[in-house]
Amino acid sequence: MAKKYYTALALVLSVGCEGQLSLSDDAADTIATANKQSNNQPDVYVEGAVPRASLHRLNRLEYNNSVRDLLGTELRPADMFPPDAAVGGFDNASDALGITPSLMDMYVAAATEVVEDAFTERPAFADRLEENDSRWTYNINRDANRIGGIVRLRGGRTVASVNVPEAGTYNFIVRIQGYVNGGAATPSVRAQIAGQNFDFNAPLQMENRRFEVELSPGNHEIAVQATNFEEDAPANRGNDLMFDFAHVETTRRVEGPARRLLLSCDPTNDSACTSTIVQTFAQRAWRRPLTVDETSKLESLLVTLRQGGESQLDALKLALRAMLSSPKFLYRYRTVADTNSPELLDPYVLASRLSYFIWSTTPDDKLLDAAANGSLSTPEGVRQTVAWMVLDPKADALADGFAEQWLDLRHLEQAAPSPETYPSFNESVRQSMTQESKLFFLDYLQNNAPIASMLEPDFAYRDANLANHLGLPAPGNDGFERVGVGPGDRRGVLALSAWLTSRSEAVHSSPIRRGAWVADNMLCAPVPPPPPGLEIGELASEESGMTLRERLEQHRSEPACATCHASLDVLGMGFEVYDGVAREIDDPTLDSDGEIPNGPVFRGADDMAANVDREEFVTCVSQKMLAYAVGRPVGKDEVRQIPGLGNLEAVTLSDLISAIVLSPAFSQPVPLK
Amino acid sequence: MTTTRRQFLRGALATTVALPMLEYFTAGNAIAQAGGKPRLLVYFLPNGRNPNWWAPSGGNGNLTFPAQASALQPFANRALSIVNMDNVAARNSPGAAHAMGTSTVMSGVRFPDLGGLKCGITLDQIVAQELNPSTRFRSLQFSAGEPATCDVGGSPCPYTQCISWAGAGQPLIPTINPEAVFNQLFDTSVDGLTGASADIRKVSRRSILDFVRDDASDLQSKLGNADKAKLDEYFTSLREVERSLTADPVAASCPIPAAPAGNIGYRDRVPTFHELIKLAFQCDQTRIASFMIEFGLSQRTHDFLGAPGQHHAISHGDPGQLERVERWHSEQIAHLLGLLQDTPDAGGGTLLDNTLVLVMPSMGIGSVHDHERVCPVLFGGQSIVNTTGQRIDASGTPLNNLHVALLRAFGIDGSFGNGTAFGDYATGALAGVA
């Protein structure tokens, strides 16, 4: 295996690309020194300075998951909050997470919504298929007819299958609106479920239409169809149907999740019961045992609310709202009263850190018990705790928090490949690309293959959608399948379709952006920004008659550009075999010669992977994950302090997580500033 | 899946529908209830602005906008155009050009490095602090943008996603969801209660906030010093919430429309935000706002304009597409100005008469990241600014001098920030503004 090629690349890229290399024995130290001197990179990214404050606000994902686990709600109120600022690639950096008046306003409102929801009776079973649900099959081009969150049916039909668990009376609800222009007929609709037809004229405002049906357990076909579509452009006459969602729910009602999760007794006329519920909730929401003072203040709040005229139940709900608006819920924090041991943080602080790192949510009772019974007070106990935490399904949140950002899935959401240039790309393909990357990442959590093998794995995930788009054999079953692959096959982290697409332009690939992404996320050698005042010329168009390589060379002809771009461009060129939507181009004459400085020429992901130093790659993944774990950018020096990793080529994701939580950056009680 | 995000969005507002947007806003006859200094709206444009398509020629009461900005011609005699302002702070800061342009045009602060969150207080926030209007919200921040690639070259995302800063380390990240903005502005119901129950609940909500403030103080007393300081932002925010709860609710005369949907496409989202800004002013919910039509370094594609390339990419590579985007931006600004002009203000005149709209591009022409020729245009608010069809060639005067002039126009003297003048490079007030 070739070694040490991109160590040289890291050097070239990290010194501000200004040619002020002073090679020393230790590459990383050189980088750090050069960065400080060049003034082009903030030292926080090099040294990973301890953040100014330990106060760590929940980000949107963590907020949603926390209220889900505390109250059983499926609402995701944080989706409406302002975006969380990402620093160094992750949106959980404590320094960047603040509270503004607008956000505080939304916290207060969200607390009301989720508490109310937890106490609200609901159907025992419900399934909503939004217009973009992947289960729908449309006989029109859905993507071409989507406006906001609805689809113009244009005479078409959409069909899906829903599975209901129990026999009974069901509500079948279709949300739809008719549109009429120039005296055309009122559009009519046929809604179908389990072979029953419901025909009606579409309302001219968006409305829910509800139909009652008896259903047996199992799969049932549902469909929505426009039955008198009209379009007469010369006469400026026509009608259309705007479809929003279909919804199936049983008429059998059950109590809200608060009954199961919170109401250990009946608080209706029982103030002692209410107090118990409130105190139990406070310990979970605030992630620590209550102090005497806290208990008494919660008690006086209940008394005040009751004396003001609230019922016992309303007083309970209001107290829950108060606890969810408290900084003790909204932030993670350390206090001067913590009981740290010489080597480990206070067990409750540690429990919260572990929980938000591995699960992106609040500690559950089992984890809080571990804090209480001393399991989190010894390194061995921490290791054992982590071992069961990574096996908990909640650990899939690492795919939502870590992998979504590391593998660029959030940027894929905003990518807008041109439908003219790339007709095979659509919303379903986008979803499949996201899923491919997440499944790929989670496989390493489940199957314990070494992280190093992400470069040349023996498996890949595909569904029919993605396989058809990429021109690969489709799996036989519905959904994603883990398929075996080998050398020469499409495989590995460098060939994942999501980042290749998100780092492309609308109508073509982008060697520059791909080169920058690989440098930052695979090699941990982020590219500094262009120096201030630098003239950024246009990349010549294809019509210039020049090859892409020639156009890139012309683009970086300015010496100030050339030092960075010479490395970036040729790195990205190696991925030219993938077009702007990640399809491999079958053209042996295509120029896709990528170069790693001082390394061999490579063509495509597998070829580059063979030339990447495994230890350096694993170190980079470790650096990214450590930064995510501690909520701040970290330097290589802190990565080196991760204890007990041993042979880097053999390290698994679970090993890494376990080692990270015992590293000084994560669990050592540095003095509070 | 029994519930979805959109069910939540719609939960409180049963009448909400997903399209079309503008129908939800019916023109009302109510007039706002404010007086004194004009309102301030900062309207931000990302990826720079080509002066040839943007900055008007002429002056002395006779401005002519270029063809690409012809939508603004009806407002020419309500405008003050300033060309060739030098954003010295951006040029002398180390980060990527778009991050530095976006974060310095309103703060004027040089970034010594990119660590932590530097920046400093922005013009709009100084005005908010100094004038401290008694409205329900002291200031509001909106954007029609969506988070995308932003932490380029080591610049944290707030450097491109934020145009208002309460101070270093305190970015006021804008709200991007129109339905959330609507709820914030107009959902003043008391947990859906009426009558005596509502009166009880009002008191209870105060009790909750009292408890929470007390609880926060308890926490603060146990924190390390750095954390104590950071928790101040929580107290500040809590005070604003208390203020919005205790301030008079939206006046009955205010024409509250049905709520917009939260998931409106971009093309309709921009004008929807314009309507919300107009309503926020008209109903006197705030007097100071900022709006980013998109975030700095925006990669947005504009297929509906025949400009499918990513905005930032075409700003460096495709003048044809870029021209369509910049023309559309001018049309959007005209849409907002039209709304303000067509709405009577309580104290007399129109909203536009009593609102200073500062349209601020992130830089001059984007293809060369030109921080030396920034061309802001001001509209309305003529009681304090010469928005009477004037043009000032600043000839490389520091951009901060415009901010100093505007602060003085608002009656705020220069003893703030670092003690002398706005930001790091002001040399005085730009002549001819006030």
CSV table of N, CA and C in Angstrom, one decimal, chain A residues 39 42 44-45 52-55 74 79-80 82-83 85-86 89 94 97-102 104-106 126-128 130-131 149-150 175 206 244 286 297-298 308 310 314 318 321-322 325-328 331 333-336 411 414 416 505-506 513 529 532 535-536 538 673, chain B residues 1-6 8-10 16-17 19 91 93-94 96 112 114-115 147-149 151 153-154 157-158 171 173-175 180 184 191 200-201 204 208 211-212 214-216 218-219 222-227 230 233-234 237 241 263 301 308 310 313 316 367-369:
chain,number,residue,atom,x,y,z
A,39,ASN,N,-1.5,33.9,9.4
A,39,ASN,CA,-2.7,34.7,9.8
A,39,ASN,C,-3.9,34.4,8.8
A,42,PRO,N,-7.7,30.7,11.6
A,42,PRO,CA,-7.8,31.0,13.0
A,42,PRO,C,-7.1,30.0,13.8
A,44,VAL,N,-8.0,28.8,16.5
A,44,VAL,CA,-8.9,27.8,17.1
A,44,VAL,C,-9.0,26.5,16.3
A,45,TYR,N,-8.8,26.6,15.0
A,45,TYR,CA,-8.9,25.4,14.3
A,45,TYR,C,-7.6,24.6,14.4
A,52,ARG,N,-14.5,29.1,25.5
A,52,ARG,CA,-14.5,30.1,26.5
A,52,ARG,C,-15.5,29.7,27.6
A,53,ALA,N,-16.6,29.0,27.2
A,53,ALA,CA,-17.6,28.7,28.2
A,53,ALA,C,-18.0,27.2,28.1
A,54,SER,N,-18.4,26.6,29.1
A,54,SER,CA,-18.8,25.2,29.1
A,54,SER,C,-20.3,25.1,28.8
A,55,LEU,N,-21.0,26.2,28.9
A,55,LEU,CA,-22.4,26.3,28.7
A,55,LEU,C,-22.7,25.9,27.2
A,74,GLU,N,-44.2,13.6,18.9
A,74,GLU,CA,-43.5,13.4,17.6
A,74,GLU,C,-43.5,14.8,16.8
A,79,ASP,N,-37.6,22.5,14.2
A,79,ASP,CA,-37.5,22.7,12.7
A,79,ASP,C,-37.8,24.1,12.3
A,80,MET,N,-38.6,24.8,13.2
A,80,MET,CA,-38.9,26.2,12.8
A,80,MET,C,-37.9,27.2,13.5
A,82,PRO,N,-34.5,29.3,14.2
A,82,PRO,CA,-33.4,29.7,13.3
A,82,PRO,C,-32.3,28.7,13.1
A,83,PRO,N,-31.6,28.6,12.0
A,83,PRO,CA,-30.6,27.6,11.8
A,83,PRO,C,-29.5,27.8,12.9
A,85,ALA,N,-25.7,27.7,13.9
A,85,ALA,CA,-24.5,28.1,13.2
A,85,ALA,C,-23.5,26.9,13.2
A,86,ALA,N,-23.0,26.6,12.1
A,86,ALA,CA,-21.9,25.5,12.0
A,86,ALA,C,-20.6,26.2,12.1
A,89,GLY,N,-17.5,22.7,10.4
A,89,GLY,CA,-18.3,21.6,9.8
A,89,GLY,C,-19.4,21.1,10.6
A,94,SER,N,-20.2,24.7,20.9
A,94,SER,CA,-20.8,25.5,22.0
A,94,SER,C,-20.6,27.0,21.8
A,97,LEU,N,-23.3,28.6,19.6
A,97,LEU,CA,-24.8,28.4,19.9
A,97,LEU,C,-25.2,29.3,21.0
A,98,GLY,N,-25.9,30.3,20.6
A,98,GLY,CA,-26.4,31.3,21.6
A,98,GLY,C,-27.9,31.3,21.6
A,99,ILE,N,-28.4,32.2,22.5
A,99,ILE,CA,-29.9,32.4,22.5
A,99,ILE,C,-30.2,33.8,22.2
A,100,THR,N,-31.1,34.1,21.3
A,100,THR,CA,-31.5,35.4,20.9
A,100,THR,C,-32.9,35.6,21.4
A,101,PRO,N,-33.4,36.8,21.4
A,101,PRO,CA,-34.8,37.1,21.8
A,101,PRO,C,-35.8,36.3,21.0
A,102,SER,N,-35.5,36.2,19.7
A,102,SER,CA,-36.5,35.5,18.8
A,102,SER,C,-36.5,34.0,19.2
A,104,MET,N,-35.7,32.7,22.1
A,104,MET,CA,-36.3,32.5,23.4
A,104,MET,C,-37.8,32.5,23.3
A,105,ASP,N,-38.3,33.4,22.4
A,105,ASP,CA,-39.7,33.5,22.2
A,105,ASP,C,-40.3,32.1,21.6
A,106,MET,N,-39.5,31.5,20.7
A,106,MET,CA,-39.9,30.2,20.2
A,106,MET,C,-39.8,29.1,21.2
A,126,ALA,N,-52.2,6.1,13.1
A,126,ALA,CA,-52.4,7.1,12.1
A,126,ALA,C,-51.2,7.0,11.2
A,127,ASP,N,-51.4,7.3,9.9
A,127,ASP,CA,-50.4,7.3,8.9
A,127,ASP,C,-50.7,8.4,7.9
A,128,ARG,N,-49.8,9.3,7.8
A,128,ARG,CA,-50.0,10.4,6.8
A,128,ARG,C,-49.0,10.2,5.7
A,130,GLU,N,-47.6,12.4,3.0
A,130,GLU,CA,-47.5,13.8,2.3
A,130,GLU,C,-47.3,13.5,0.8
A,131,GLU,N,-47.5,14.6,0.1
A,131,GLU,CA,-47.4,14.5,-1.4
A,131,GLU,C,-46.0,14.0,-1.8
A,149,GLY,N,-45.4,22.8,-0.9
A,149,GLY,CA,-45.6,21.4,-0.4
A,149,GLY,C,-46.8,20.7,-1.0
A,150,ILE,N,-47.1,21.0,-2.2
A,150,ILE,CA,-48.2,20.3,-2.9
A,150,ILE,C,-47.9,19.9,-4.3
A,175,ARG,N,-56.4,15.7,1.6
A,175,ARG,CA,-56.3,17.2,1.6
A,175,ARG,C,-56.1,17.7,0.2
A,206,MET,N,-58.1,24.9,0.0
A,206,MET,CA,-57.5,23.7,0.5
A,206,MET,C,-58.2,23.2,1.7
A,244,ASP,N,-52.3,17.7,-1.5
A,244,ASP,CA,-51.4,17.9,-0.4
A,244,ASP,C,-51.0,16.6,0.4
A,286,TRP,N,-33.7,18.2,33.4
A,286,TRP,CA,-32.5,19.0,33.8
A,286,TRP,C,-31.3,18.1,34.0
A,297,LYS,N,-38.7,25.4,45.2
A,297,LYS,CA,-39.1,26.4,44.2
A,297,LYS,C,-40.2,25.8,43.2
A,298,LEU,N,-40.0,24.6,42.9
A,298,LEU,CA,-41.0,23.9,42.0
A,298,LEU,C,-42.3,23.8,42.7
A,308,GLY,N,-53.6,31.0,41.8
A,308,GLY,CA,-54.1,31.9,40.8
A,308,GLY,C,-55.3,31.4,40.1
A,310,GLU,N,-55.6,28.1,38.5
A,310,GLU,CA,-55.4,27.0,37.6
A,310,GLU,C,-55.9,25.7,38.2
A,314,ASP,N,-53.8,21.7,34.9
A,314,ASP,CA,-53.2,22.8,34.2
A,314,ASP,C,-51.9,23.3,34.9
A,318,LEU,N,-48.3,23.7,33.2
A,318,LEU,CA,-47.6,24.9,33.2
A,318,LEU,C,-46.2,24.8,33.8
A,321,ARG,N,-44.0,23.3,31.3
A,321,ARG,CA,-43.6,24.4,30.4
A,321,ARG,C,-42.4,25.2,31.0
A,322,ALA,N,-42.6,25.5,32.2
A,322,ALA,CA,-41.5,26.3,32.9
A,322,ALA,C,-40.2,25.6,32.9
A,325,SER,N,-38.5,25.8,29.6
A,325,SER,CA,-38.0,27.1,29.3
A,325,SER,C,-36.8,27.5,30.1
A,326,SER,N,-36.5,26.7,31.1
A,326,SER,CA,-35.3,27.0,32.0
A,326,SER,C,-34.0,26.7,31.3
A,327,PRO,N,-33.0,27.5,31.6
A,327,PRO,CA,-31.7,27.3,31.0
A,327,PRO,C,-31.1,25.9,31.4
A,328,LYS,N,-31.6,25.4,32.5
A,328,LYS,CA,-31.1,24.0,32.9
A,328,LYS,C,-31.6,23.0,31.9
A,331,TYR,N,-29.6,24.4,28.1
A,331,TYR,CA,-28.1,24.3,28.0
A,331,TYR,C,-27.7,23.1,28.8
A,333,TYR,N,-24.3,22.1,31.0
A,333,TYR,CA,-23.5,23.0,31.8
A,333,TYR,C,-22.7,22.3,32.9
A,334,ARG,N,-21.6,22.9,33.3
A,334,ARG,CA,-20.9,22.4,34.5
A,334,ARG,C,-21.1,23.5,35.6
A,335,THR,N,-21.0,23.1,36.8
A,335,THR,CA,-21.1,24.1,37.9
A,335,THR,C,-19.9,23.9,38.9
A,336,VAL,N,-19.8,24.9,39.7
A,336,VAL,CA,-18.7,24.9,40.7
A,336,VAL,C,-19.0,23.9,41.8
A,411,HIS,N,-26.0,19.6,2.8
A,411,HIS,CA,-25.8,20.4,1.6
A,411,HIS,C,-26.5,19.7,0.4
A,414,GLN,N,-29.8,21.0,-0.4
A,414,GLN,CA,-30.0,22.3,-1.1
A,414,GLN,C,-29.5,22.2,-2.6
A,416,ALA,N,-29.1,21.7,-6.4
A,416,ALA,CA,-30.2,21.8,-7.4
A,416,ALA,C,-29.7,21.5,-8.8
A,505,GLU,N,-21.8,21.7,-9.6
A,505,GLU,CA,-22.6,22.8,-9.9
A,505,GLU,C,-23.9,22.3,-10.5
A,506,ALA,N,-24.8,23.2,-10.9
A,506,ALA,CA,-26.1,22.8,-11.4
A,506,ALA,C,-26.0,22.0,-12.7
A,513,ARG,N,-14.6,22.3,-6.2
A,513,ARG,CA,-15.3,22.1,-5.0
A,513,ARG,C,-15.1,20.7,-4.5
A,529,PRO,N,-9.2,30.4,2.6
A,529,PRO,CA,-9.9,31.2,1.6
A,529,PRO,C,-9.0,31.9,0.8
A,532,PRO,N,-7.6,38.2,0.7
A,532,PRO,CA,-8.5,39.3,0.4
A,532,PRO,C,-8.0,40.1,-0.8
A,535,GLU,N,-8.4,38.9,-7.3
A,535,GLU,CA,-9.4,38.9,-8.4
A,535,GLU,C,-9.7,37.4,-8.7
A,536,ILE,N,-11.0,37.1,-8.6
A,536,ILE,CA,-11.5,35.7,-8.9
A,536,ILE,C,-12.0,35.8,-10.3
A,538,GLU,N,-13.4,34.3,-14.1
A,538,GLU,CA,-14.4,33.3,-14.5
A,538,GLU,C,-13.6,32.1,-15.0
A,673,LYS,N,-13.2,28.3,34.0
A,673,LYS,CA,-12.6,29.6,33.9
A,673,LYS,C,-13.5,30.6,34.5
B,1,MET,N,-45.4,6.6,11.3
B,1,MET,CA,-45.5,8.1,11.3
B,1,MET,C,-46.9,8.6,11.5
B,2,THR,N,-47.2,9.2,12.6
B,2,THR,CA,-48.5,9.6,12.8
B,2,THR,C,-48.6,11.1,12.7
B,3,THR,N,-47.5,11.8,12.9
B,3,THR,CA,-47.6,13.3,12.7
B,3,THR,C,-46.4,13.7,12.0
B,4,THR,N,-46.4,14.8,11.4
B,4,THR,CA,-45.2,15.3,10.7
B,4,THR,C,-45.0,16.7,11.0
B,5,ARG,N,-43.8,17.2,10.5
B,5,ARG,CA,-43.5,18.6,10.8
B,5,ARG,C,-44.6,19.5,10.3
B,6,ARG,N,-45.1,19.2,9.1
B,6,ARG,CA,-46.0,20.1,8.6
B,6,ARG,C,-47.4,20.1,9.4
B,8,PHE,N,-47.4,19.9,12.5
B,8,PHE,CA,-47.1,20.9,13.6
B,8,PHE,C,-47.3,22.3,13.0
B,9,LEU,N,-46.7,22.6,11.9
B,9,LEU,CA,-46.8,23.9,11.3
B,9,LEU,C,-48.2,24.4,11.2
B,10,ARG,N,-49.1,23.4,10.9
B,10,ARG,CA,-50.5,23.8,10.6
B,10,ARG,C,-51.3,23.7,11.9
B,16,THR,N,-54.7,27.4,7.4
B,16,THR,CA,-53.5,27.6,6.5
B,16,THR,C,-53.6,26.7,5.3
B,17,VAL,N,-53.2,27.3,4.2
B,17,VAL,CA,-53.1,26.5,3.0
B,17,VAL,C,-51.7,26.7,2.4
B,19,LEU,N,-50.7,27.4,-0.9
B,19,LEU,CA,-50.5,28.3,-2.0
B,19,LEU,C,-51.8,29.0,-2.4
B,91,ARG,N,-11.6,44.3,3.7
B,91,ARG,CA,-10.3,44.1,3.0
B,91,ARG,C,-9.2,43.7,4.0
B,93,SER,N,-9.6,42.0,6.8
B,93,SER,CA,-9.9,40.8,7.6
B,93,SER,C,-9.5,39.6,6.9
B,94,PRO,N,-9.2,38.5,7.6
B,94,PRO,CA,-8.5,37.4,7.0
B,94,PRO,C,-9.4,36.3,6.3
B,96,ALA,N,-12.7,34.4,4.2
B,96,ALA,CA,-13.2,34.3,2.9
B,96,ALA,C,-14.0,35.6,2.5
B,112,PRO,N,-9.5,40.2,13.5
B,112,PRO,CA,-8.1,39.9,13.6
B,112,PRO,C,-7.9,38.4,13.2
B,114,LEU,N,-10.3,34.4,12.7
B,114,LEU,CA,-11.7,33.9,12.6
B,114,LEU,C,-12.1,33.0,13.8
B,115,GLY,N,-11.3,32.9,14.8
B,115,GLY,CA,-11.6,32.1,15.9
B,115,GLY,C,-12.8,32.6,16.7
B,147,PRO,N,-30.0,27.6,4.9
B,147,PRO,CA,-28.6,27.2,5.2
B,147,PRO,C,-28.0,26.4,4.1
B,148,ALA,N,-26.9,26.7,3.6
B,148,ALA,CA,-26.2,25.9,2.7
B,148,ALA,C,-24.7,26.0,3.0
B,149,THR,N,-23.8,25.6,2.1
B,149,THR,CA,-22.4,25.7,2.3
B,149,THR,C,-22.1,27.1,2.9
B,151,ASP,N,-19.5,27.5,6.0
B,151,ASP,CA,-18.3,27.6,6.7
B,151,ASP,C,-17.1,27.4,5.8
B,153,GLY,N,-13.6,28.1,4.2
B,153,GLY,CA,-12.3,28.6,4.5
B,153,GLY,C,-12.2,29.0,6.0
B,154,GLY,N,-12.8,28.2,6.9
B,154,GLY,CA,-12.7,28.5,8.3
B,154,GLY,C,-13.5,29.6,8.8
B,157,CYS,N,-20.4,29.8,10.2
B,157,CYS,CA,-21.6,30.2,9.4
B,157,CYS,C,-22.2,31.5,9.7
B,158,PRO,N,-22.2,31.9,11.0
B,158,PRO,CA,-22.8,33.2,11.2
B,158,PRO,C,-22.2,34.4,10.4
B,171,PRO,N,-24.4,36.8,17.4
B,171,PRO,CA,-25.1,36.9,16.1
B,171,PRO,C,-26.6,36.8,16.3
B,173,ILE,N,-29.2,35.4,14.6
B,173,ILE,CA,-29.5,34.6,13.4
B,173,ILE,C,-30.9,34.8,13.0
B,174,PRO,N,-31.2,35.1,11.7
B,174,PRO,CA,-32.5,35.5,11.3
B,174,PRO,C,-33.5,34.3,11.3
B,175,THR,N,-34.7,34.6,11.4
B,175,THR,CA,-35.8,33.5,11.3
B,175,THR,C,-36.0,33.3,9.8
B,180,ALA,N,-43.3,30.8,11.2
B,180,ALA,CA,-42.8,31.1,12.5
B,180,ALA,C,-42.8,32.6,12.8
B,184,GLN,N,-45.0,34.5,15.6
B,184,GLN,CA,-44.3,35.4,16.6
B,184,GLN,C,-45.0,36.8,16.6
B,191,ASP,N,-52.9,30.9,25.0
B,191,ASP,CA,-53.1,29.4,25.0
B,191,ASP,C,-54.5,29.0,24.5
B,200,ILE,N,-56.7,34.4,34.0
B,200,ILE,CA,-55.9,33.5,34.9
B,200,ILE,C,-54.6,33.1,34.2
B,201,ARG,N,-54.7,32.7,33.0
B,201,ARG,CA,-53.6,32.2,32.3
B,201,ARG,C,-52.5,33.3,32.1
B,204,SER,N,-50.6,33.3,35.1
B,204,SER,CA,-49.8,32.1,35.2
B,204,SER,C,-48.6,32.2,34.3
B,208,ILE,N,-44.7,31.7,35.4
B,208,ILE,CA,-43.7,30.8,34.8
B,208,ILE,C,-42.4,31.6,34.5
B,211,PHE,N,-40.5,32.3,37.6
B,211,PHE,CA,-39.9,31.1,38.1
B,211,PHE,C,-38.6,30.8,37.3
B,212,VAL,N,-38.7,31.0,35.9
B,212,VAL,CA,-37.6,30.7,35.1
B,212,VAL,C,-36.5,31.6,35.3
B,214,ASP,N,-35.8,33.2,38.1
B,214,ASP,CA,-35.2,32.9,39.3
B,214,ASP,C,-34.3,31.6,39.2
B,215,ASP,N,-34.8,30.7,38.5
B,215,ASP,CA,-34.1,29.4,38.2
B,215,ASP,C,-32.8,29.7,37.5
B,216,ALA,N,-32.8,30.6,36.5
B,216,ALA,CA,-31.6,31.0,35.8
B,216,ALA,C,-30.6,31.7,36.7
B,218,ASP,N,-30.3,31.1,39.9
B,218,ASP,CA,-29.8,30.0,40.7
B,218,ASP,C,-28.7,29.3,39.9
B,219,LEU,N,-28.9,29.1,38.6
B,219,LEU,CA,-27.9,28.4,37.8
B,219,LEU,C,-26.7,29.3,37.7
B,222,LYS,N,-24.0,29.3,40.2
B,222,LYS,CA,-23.1,28.1,40.3
B,222,LYS,C,-22.2,27.9,39.2
B,223,LEU,N,-22.2,28.9,38.2
B,223,LEU,CA,-21.4,28.7,37.0
B,223,LEU,C,-20.0,29.3,37.2
B,224,GLY,N,-19.1,28.8,36.3
B,224,GLY,CA,-17.8,29.5,36.2
B,224,GLY,C,-18.0,30.9,35.6
B,225,ASN,N,-16.9,31.7,35.7
B,225,ASN,CA,-17.1,33.1,35.2
B,225,ASN,C,-17.4,33.2,33.8
B,226,ALA,N,-16.8,32.4,32.9
B,226,ALA,CA,-17.0,32.6,31.5
B,226,ALA,C,-18.5,32.2,31.2
B,227,ASP,N,-19.0,31.2,31.9
B,227,ASP,CA,-20.4,30.8,31.7
B,227,ASP,C,-21.3,31.8,32.2
B,230,LYS,N,-21.7,34.2,29.6
B,230,LYS,CA,-22.5,33.7,28.5
B,230,LYS,C,-24.0,33.7,28.8
B,233,GLU,N,-26.9,36.3,27.9
B,233,GLU,CA,-27.7,36.4,26.7
B,233,GLU,C,-29.1,35.7,27.0
B,234,TYR,N,-29.1,34.8,27.9
B,234,TYR,CA,-30.4,34.2,28.2
B,234,TYR,C,-31.3,35.2,29.0
B,237,SER,N,-32.6,37.8,26.6
B,237,SER,CA,-33.7,37.2,25.7
B,237,SER,C,-34.9,37.1,26.5
B,241,VAL,N,-38.8,38.5,26.0
B,241,VAL,CA,-40.0,37.7,26.0
B,241,VAL,C,-41.1,38.3,26.9
B,263,ASN,N,-43.7,26.4,4.4
B,263,ASN,CA,-42.8,25.7,3.4
B,263,ASN,C,-43.0,26.3,2.0
B,301,THR,N,-30.3,28.5,-6.7
B,301,THR,CA,-30.5,28.5,-8.1
B,301,THR,C,-31.9,29.2,-8.3
B,308,PRO,N,-30.4,28.8,-13.8
B,308,PRO,CA,-30.3,27.6,-13.0
B,308,PRO,C,-29.0,27.4,-12.3
B,310,GLN,N,-25.9,28.2,-9.7
B,310,GLN,CA,-25.9,28.6,-8.3
B,310,GLN,C,-25.4,30.1,-8.3
B,313,ALA,N,-21.8,30.8,-7.9
B,313,ALA,CA,-21.0,30.4,-9.1
B,313,ALA,C,-21.2,31.3,-10.3
B,316,HIS,N,-19.4,34.5,-10.5
B,316,HIS,CA,-18.0,34.5,-11.0
B,316,HIS,C,-18.0,34.0,-12.5
B,367,SER,N,-17.7,39.3,-8.9
B,367,SER,CA,-16.7,38.4,-9.6
B,367,SER,C,-15.3,38.7,-9.2
B,368,VAL,N,-15.0,39.9,-8.7
B,368,VAL,CA,-13.7,40.2,-8.2
B,368,VAL,C,-13.7,40.5,-6.7
B,369,HIS,N,-14.7,40.1,-6.0
B,369,HIS,CA,-14.8,40.4,-4.6
B,369,HIS,C,-14.4,41.8,-4.2
